[in-house]
């Protein structure tokens, strides 16, 4: 049922426009909550050691070569990605900036305080749970409608410039950054596959839950 969702639902706390500089308090709170969940899920996927999401694989790979935390590198990658927005005529919103900051900080929090499961089954279960948490967080942040995250905005901008299917553009980006991260030493595993194939349905489920809960 939730897999048939084609549009981001609007609820009482959704912003009327993505570039709203004075959103309602409820909109801001839900945005931050969604991004905290998103970052928590990304961090738990890394902690599971079953494989990280493609962009986290890139951050891991860079981390292994320079003495900066994965979370800070994630923030720096987001800033670099935002620079690519300029020729694509993409405009950041409040959600774009908070996306870059909160997700990186939550990744560092998880790496520092959440222990890695000792057995393989527990690692796989944590990886699955992580993808579901990212999906729920993504659903909440998208419903807030305060601007796409850096990576989502890059995808949208490239799709408009190339007129290629959005799935092809996203796949190209994910495969490219994952390959670079893997070359640099980032962890690619079954958790990466869980994310690659599961994040779409997980976000759809998150959107469905939010839409049903507030409408």
Coordinates of N, CA, C and O in Angstrom, one line a residue, residues 22-109:
X22 N 10.8 31.9 7.9 CA 10.2 32.0 9.2 C 9.1 30.9 9.3 O 7.9 31.2 9.4
X23 N 9.6 29.6 9.4 CA 8.6 28.5 9.5 C 8.0 28.5 10.9 O 8.5 29.0 11.8
X24 N 6.8 27.8 11.0 CA 6.2 27.6 12.2 C 7.1 26.8 13.2 O 7.9 26.0 12.7
X25 N 6.9 27.0 14.5 CA 7.8 26.3 15.4 C 7.6 24.8 15.3 O 8.5 24.0 15.3
X26 N 6.3 24.3 15.0 CA 6.0 22.9 14.9 C 6.8 22.4 13.7 O 7.3 21.2 13.7
X27 N 6.8 23.1 12.6 CA 7.5 22.7 11.4 C 9.0 22.5 11.6 O 9.6 21.5 11.3
X28 N 9.6 23.5 12.3 CA 11.0 23.4 12.7 C 11.3 22.2 13.6 O 12.3 21.5 13.4
X29 N 10.4 22.0 14.5 CA 10.7 20.9 15.5 C 10.6 19.5 14.8 O 11.4 18.6 15.0
X30 N 9.6 19.4 13.9 CA 9.5 18.1 13.2 C 10.6 17.9 12.2 O 11.1 16.8 12.0
X31 N 11.1 19.0 11.6 CA 12.2 19.0 10.7 C 13.5 18.5 11.4 O 14.1 17.5 11.0
X32 N 13.7 19.1 12.6 CA 14.9 18.7 13.3 C 14.8 17.2 13.8 O 15.8 16.5 13.8
X33 N 13.6 16.8 14.3 CA 13.4 15.5 14.7 C 13.6 14.5 13.6 O 14.3 13.4 13.8
X34 N 13.1 14.8 12.4 CA 13.3 13.9 11.3 C 14.8 13.8 10.9 O 15.3 12.7 10.6
X35 N 15.5 14.9 10.9 CA 16.9 14.9 10.6 C 17.7 14.1 11.7 O 18.7 13.5 11.4
X36 N 17.3 14.3 12.9 CA 18.0 13.5 14.0 C 17.8 12.0 13.8 O 18.8 11.2 13.9
X37 N 16.6 11.6 13.4 CA 16.4 10.2 13.1 C 17.2 9.7 11.9 O 17.8 8.6 11.9
X38 N 17.2 10.6 10.9 CA 18.0 10.2 9.7 C 19.4 10.0 10.0 O 20.1 9.0 9.6
X39 N 20.0 11.0 10.8 CA 21.4 10.8 11.1 C 21.7 9.7 12.0 O 22.7 9.0 11.9
X40 N 20.7 9.4 13.0 CA 20.8 8.2 13.8 C 20.9 7.0 13.0 O 21.8 6.1 13.3
X41 N 20.0 6.8 12.0 CA 20.0 5.6 11.2 C 21.3 5.5 10.4 O 21.9 4.4 10.3
X42 N 21.8 6.6 9.9 CA 23.1 6.5 9.1 C 24.2 6.1 10.1 O 25.1 5.3 9.7
X43 N 24.2 6.6 11.3 CA 25.3 6.3 12.2 C 25.2 4.8 12.7 O 26.2 4.1 12.8
X44 N 24.0 4.3 12.9 CA 23.8 2.9 13.3 C 24.2 2.0 12.2 O 24.7 0.9 12.5
X45 N 24.0 2.4 11.0 CA 24.4 1.5 9.8 C 25.9 1.4 9.8 O 26.5 0.3 9.6
X46 N 26.6 2.5 10.1 CA 28.1 2.4 10.2 C 28.5 1.6 11.4 O 29.4 0.7 11.2
X47 N 27.9 1.8 12.5 CA 28.2 1.0 13.7 C 28.0 -0.5 13.5 O 28.7 -1.3 14.1
X48 N 27.0 -0.8 12.7 CA 26.7 -2.3 12.5 C 27.9 -3.0 11.9 O 28.0 -4.2 12.0
X49 N 28.8 -2.3 11.2 CA 29.9 -2.8 10.5 C 29.5 -3.8 9.4 O 30.3 -4.5 8.8
X50 N 28.2 -3.8 9.0 CA 27.7 -4.6 7.9 C 27.8 -3.9 6.6 O 27.4 -4.4 5.6
X51 N 28.3 -2.6 6.6 CA 28.3 -1.8 5.4 C 27.5 -0.5 5.6 O 26.5 -0.5 6.3
X52 N 28.1 0.6 5.1 CA 27.4 1.9 5.3 C 26.7 2.3 4.1 O 26.8 1.6 3.0
X53 N 25.9 3.4 4.2 CA 25.3 3.9 3.0 C 26.3 4.5 2.0 O 27.5 4.8 2.5
X54 N 26.1 4.6 0.7 CA 27.1 5.0 -0.2 C 27.8 6.3 0.2 O 29.1 6.4 0.1
X55 N 27.1 7.4 0.6 CA 27.8 8.6 1.0 C 28.6 8.4 2.3 O 29.6 9.1 2.5
X56 N 28.1 7.6 3.2 CA 28.9 7.3 4.4 C 30.1 6.5 4.1 O 31.1 6.6 4.8
X57 N 30.1 5.6 3.1 CA 31.2 4.9 2.6 C 32.3 5.9 2.2 O 33.5 5.7 2.5
X58 N 31.9 6.9 1.4 CA 32.8 7.9 1.0 C 33.4 8.7 2.2 O 34.6 8.9 2.3
X59 N 32.6 9.0 3.2 CA 33.1 9.7 4.4 C 34.0 8.8 5.1 O 35.1 9.3 5.6
X60 N 33.7 7.6 5.3 CA 34.6 6.6 6.0 C 35.9 6.5 5.3 O 37.0 6.6 5.9
X61 N 35.9 6.4 3.9 CA 37.1 6.3 3.2 C 38.0 7.5 3.3 O 39.2 7.4 3.5
X62 N 37.4 8.7 3.3 CA 38.2 9.9 3.5 C 38.8 10.0 5.0 O 39.9 10.3 5.2
X63 N 37.9 9.6 5.9 CA 38.3 9.5 7.3 C 39.5 8.7 7.6 O 40.4 9.0 8.4
X64 N 39.6 7.6 6.8 CA 40.8 6.7 7.0 C 42.1 7.2 6.5 O 43.2 6.7 6.8
X65 N 41.9 8.3 5.7 CA 43.1 8.9 5.1 C 43.5 10.3 5.7 O 44.6 10.7 5.5
X66 N 42.6 10.9 6.4 CA 42.9 12.1 7.1 C 42.3 12.0 8.5 O 41.3 11.3 8.8
X67 N 42.9 12.8 9.4 CA 42.5 12.7 10.8 C 41.3 13.6 11.2 O 41.5 14.5 12.0
X68 N 40.2 13.3 10.6 CA 38.9 14.1 10.9 C 37.8 13.1 11.0 O 37.8 12.0 10.3
X69 N 36.9 13.3 12.0 CA 35.8 12.4 12.2 C 34.9 12.2 11.0 O 34.8 13.1 10.2
X70 N 34.2 11.0 11.0 CA 33.3 10.7 9.9 C 32.2 11.8 9.8 O 31.8 12.2 8.7
X71 N 31.7 12.2 11.0 CA 30.6 13.1 11.0 C 31.0 14.5 10.4 O 30.3 15.1 9.7
X72 N 32.2 15.0 10.8 CA 32.7 16.3 10.3 C 32.9 16.2 8.8 O 32.6 17.1 8.1
X73 N 33.5 15.0 8.4 CA 33.7 14.8 6.9 C 32.4 14.9 6.2 O 32.3 15.4 5.1
X74 N 31.3 14.3 6.8 CA 30.0 14.3 6.2 C 29.5 15.7 6.0 O 28.9 16.0 4.9
X75 N 29.7 16.5 7.0 CA 29.3 17.9 6.9 C 30.1 18.6 5.8 O 29.6 19.4 5.0
X76 N 31.4 18.4 5.7 CA 32.3 19.0 4.7 C 31.9 18.6 3.3 O 31.9 19.4 2.4
X77 N 31.5 17.3 3.2 CA 31.0 16.8 1.9 C 29.8 17.5 1.5 O 29.6 17.9 0.3
X78 N 28.9 17.7 2.4 CA 27.6 18.4 2.2 C 27.9 19.8 1.7 O 27.2 20.3 0.7
X79 N 28.9 20.5 2.3 CA 29.3 21.9 1.8 C 29.8 21.8 0.4 O 29.4 22.7 -0.4
X80 N 30.7 20.9 0.1 CA 31.2 20.7 -1.3 C 30.1 20.5 -2.3 O 30.0 21.1 -3.4
X81 N 29.1 19.6 -1.9 CA 28.0 19.3 -2.7 C 27.2 20.6 -3.0 O 26.7 20.8 -4.1
X82 N 27.0 21.4 -2.0 CA 26.2 22.6 -2.1 C 26.9 23.6 -3.1 O 26.2 24.3 -3.8
X83 N 28.2 23.5 -3.3 CA 28.9 24.3 -4.3 C 28.5 23.9 -5.7 O 28.4 24.7 -6.6
X84 N 28.2 22.6 -5.8 CA 27.8 22.1 -7.1 C 26.4 22.6 -7.5 O 26.0 22.5 -8.6
X85 N 25.7 23.0 -6.5 CA 24.3 23.6 -6.7 C 24.4 24.8 -7.5 O 23.4 25.1 -8.3
X86 N 25.4 25.6 -7.4 CA 25.5 26.9 -8.0 C 25.3 26.9 -9.6 O 24.4 27.6 -10.1
X87 N 26.0 26.1 -10.3 CA 25.7 26.0 -11.8 C 24.4 25.3 -12.1 O 24.0 25.4 -13.3
X88 N 23.8 24.7 -11.1 CA 22.5 24.0 -11.4 C 21.3 24.8 -11.0 O 20.2 24.3 -11.1
X89 N 21.6 26.0 -10.5 CA 20.5 27.0 -10.2 C 19.6 26.4 -9.1 O 18.4 26.7 -9.1
X90 N 20.2 25.6 -8.1 CA 19.4 25.1 -7.0 C 19.6 26.1 -5.8 O 20.6 26.7 -5.6
X91 N 18.5 26.3 -5.0 CA 18.5 27.2 -3.9 C 18.3 26.4 -2.6 O 17.3 25.7 -2.5
X92 N 19.2 26.7 -1.6 CA 19.0 26.0 -0.3 C 18.0 26.6 0.5 O 17.7 27.8 0.5
X93 N 17.4 25.8 1.4 CA 16.4 26.3 2.4 C 17.0 26.0 3.7 O 18.1 25.5 3.9
X94 N 16.2 26.3 4.8 CA 16.6 26.0 6.1 C 16.9 24.6 6.3 O 17.8 24.2 7.0
X95 N 16.0 23.7 5.7 CA 16.2 22.3 5.8 C 17.5 21.8 5.2 O 18.1 20.8 5.7
X96 N 17.9 22.5 4.2 CA 19.2 22.1 3.5 C 20.4 22.3 4.5 O 21.2 21.4 4.6
X97 N 20.4 23.4 5.1 CA 21.5 23.7 6.0 C 21.5 22.8 7.3 O 22.5 22.2 7.7
X98 N 20.3 22.6 7.9 CA 20.2 21.8 9.0 C 20.5 20.3 8.7 O 21.0 19.6 9.5
X99 N 20.1 19.9 7.5 CA 20.4 18.6 7.0 C 21.9 18.3 7.1 O 22.3 17.3 7.6
X100 N 22.7 19.2 6.5 CA 24.1 19.1 6.5 C 24.7 19.0 7.9 O 25.6 18.2 8.1
X101 N 24.2 19.8 8.8 CA 24.8 19.9 10.2 C 24.3 18.7 11.1 O 25.2 18.0 11.6
X102 N 23.0 18.5 11.2 CA 22.5 17.5 12.1 C 22.9 16.1 11.8 O 23.3 15.3 12.7
X103 N 22.8 15.7 10.5 CA 23.1 14.3 10.2 C 24.6 14.0 10.5 O 24.9 13.0 11.1
X104 N 25.5 14.9 10.2 CA 26.9 14.7 10.5 C 27.1 14.6 12.0 O 27.9 13.7 12.4
X105 N 26.5 15.4 12.8 CA 26.7 15.4 14.2 C 26.1 14.1 14.8 O 26.7 13.5 15.7
X106 N 25.0 13.6 14.3 CA 24.4 12.4 14.8 C 25.2 11.2 14.4 O 25.3 10.2 15.2
X107 N 25.9 11.2 13.3 CA 26.8 10.1 12.9 C 27.9 10.0 13.9 O 28.2 8.9 14.3
X108 N 28.5 11.1 14.2 CA 29.6 11.1 15.2 C 29.1 10.6 16.5 O 29.8 9.9 17.3
X109 N 27.9 11.0 16.9 CA 27.4 10.6 18.2 C 27.2 9.1 18.3 O 27.6 8.4 19.3

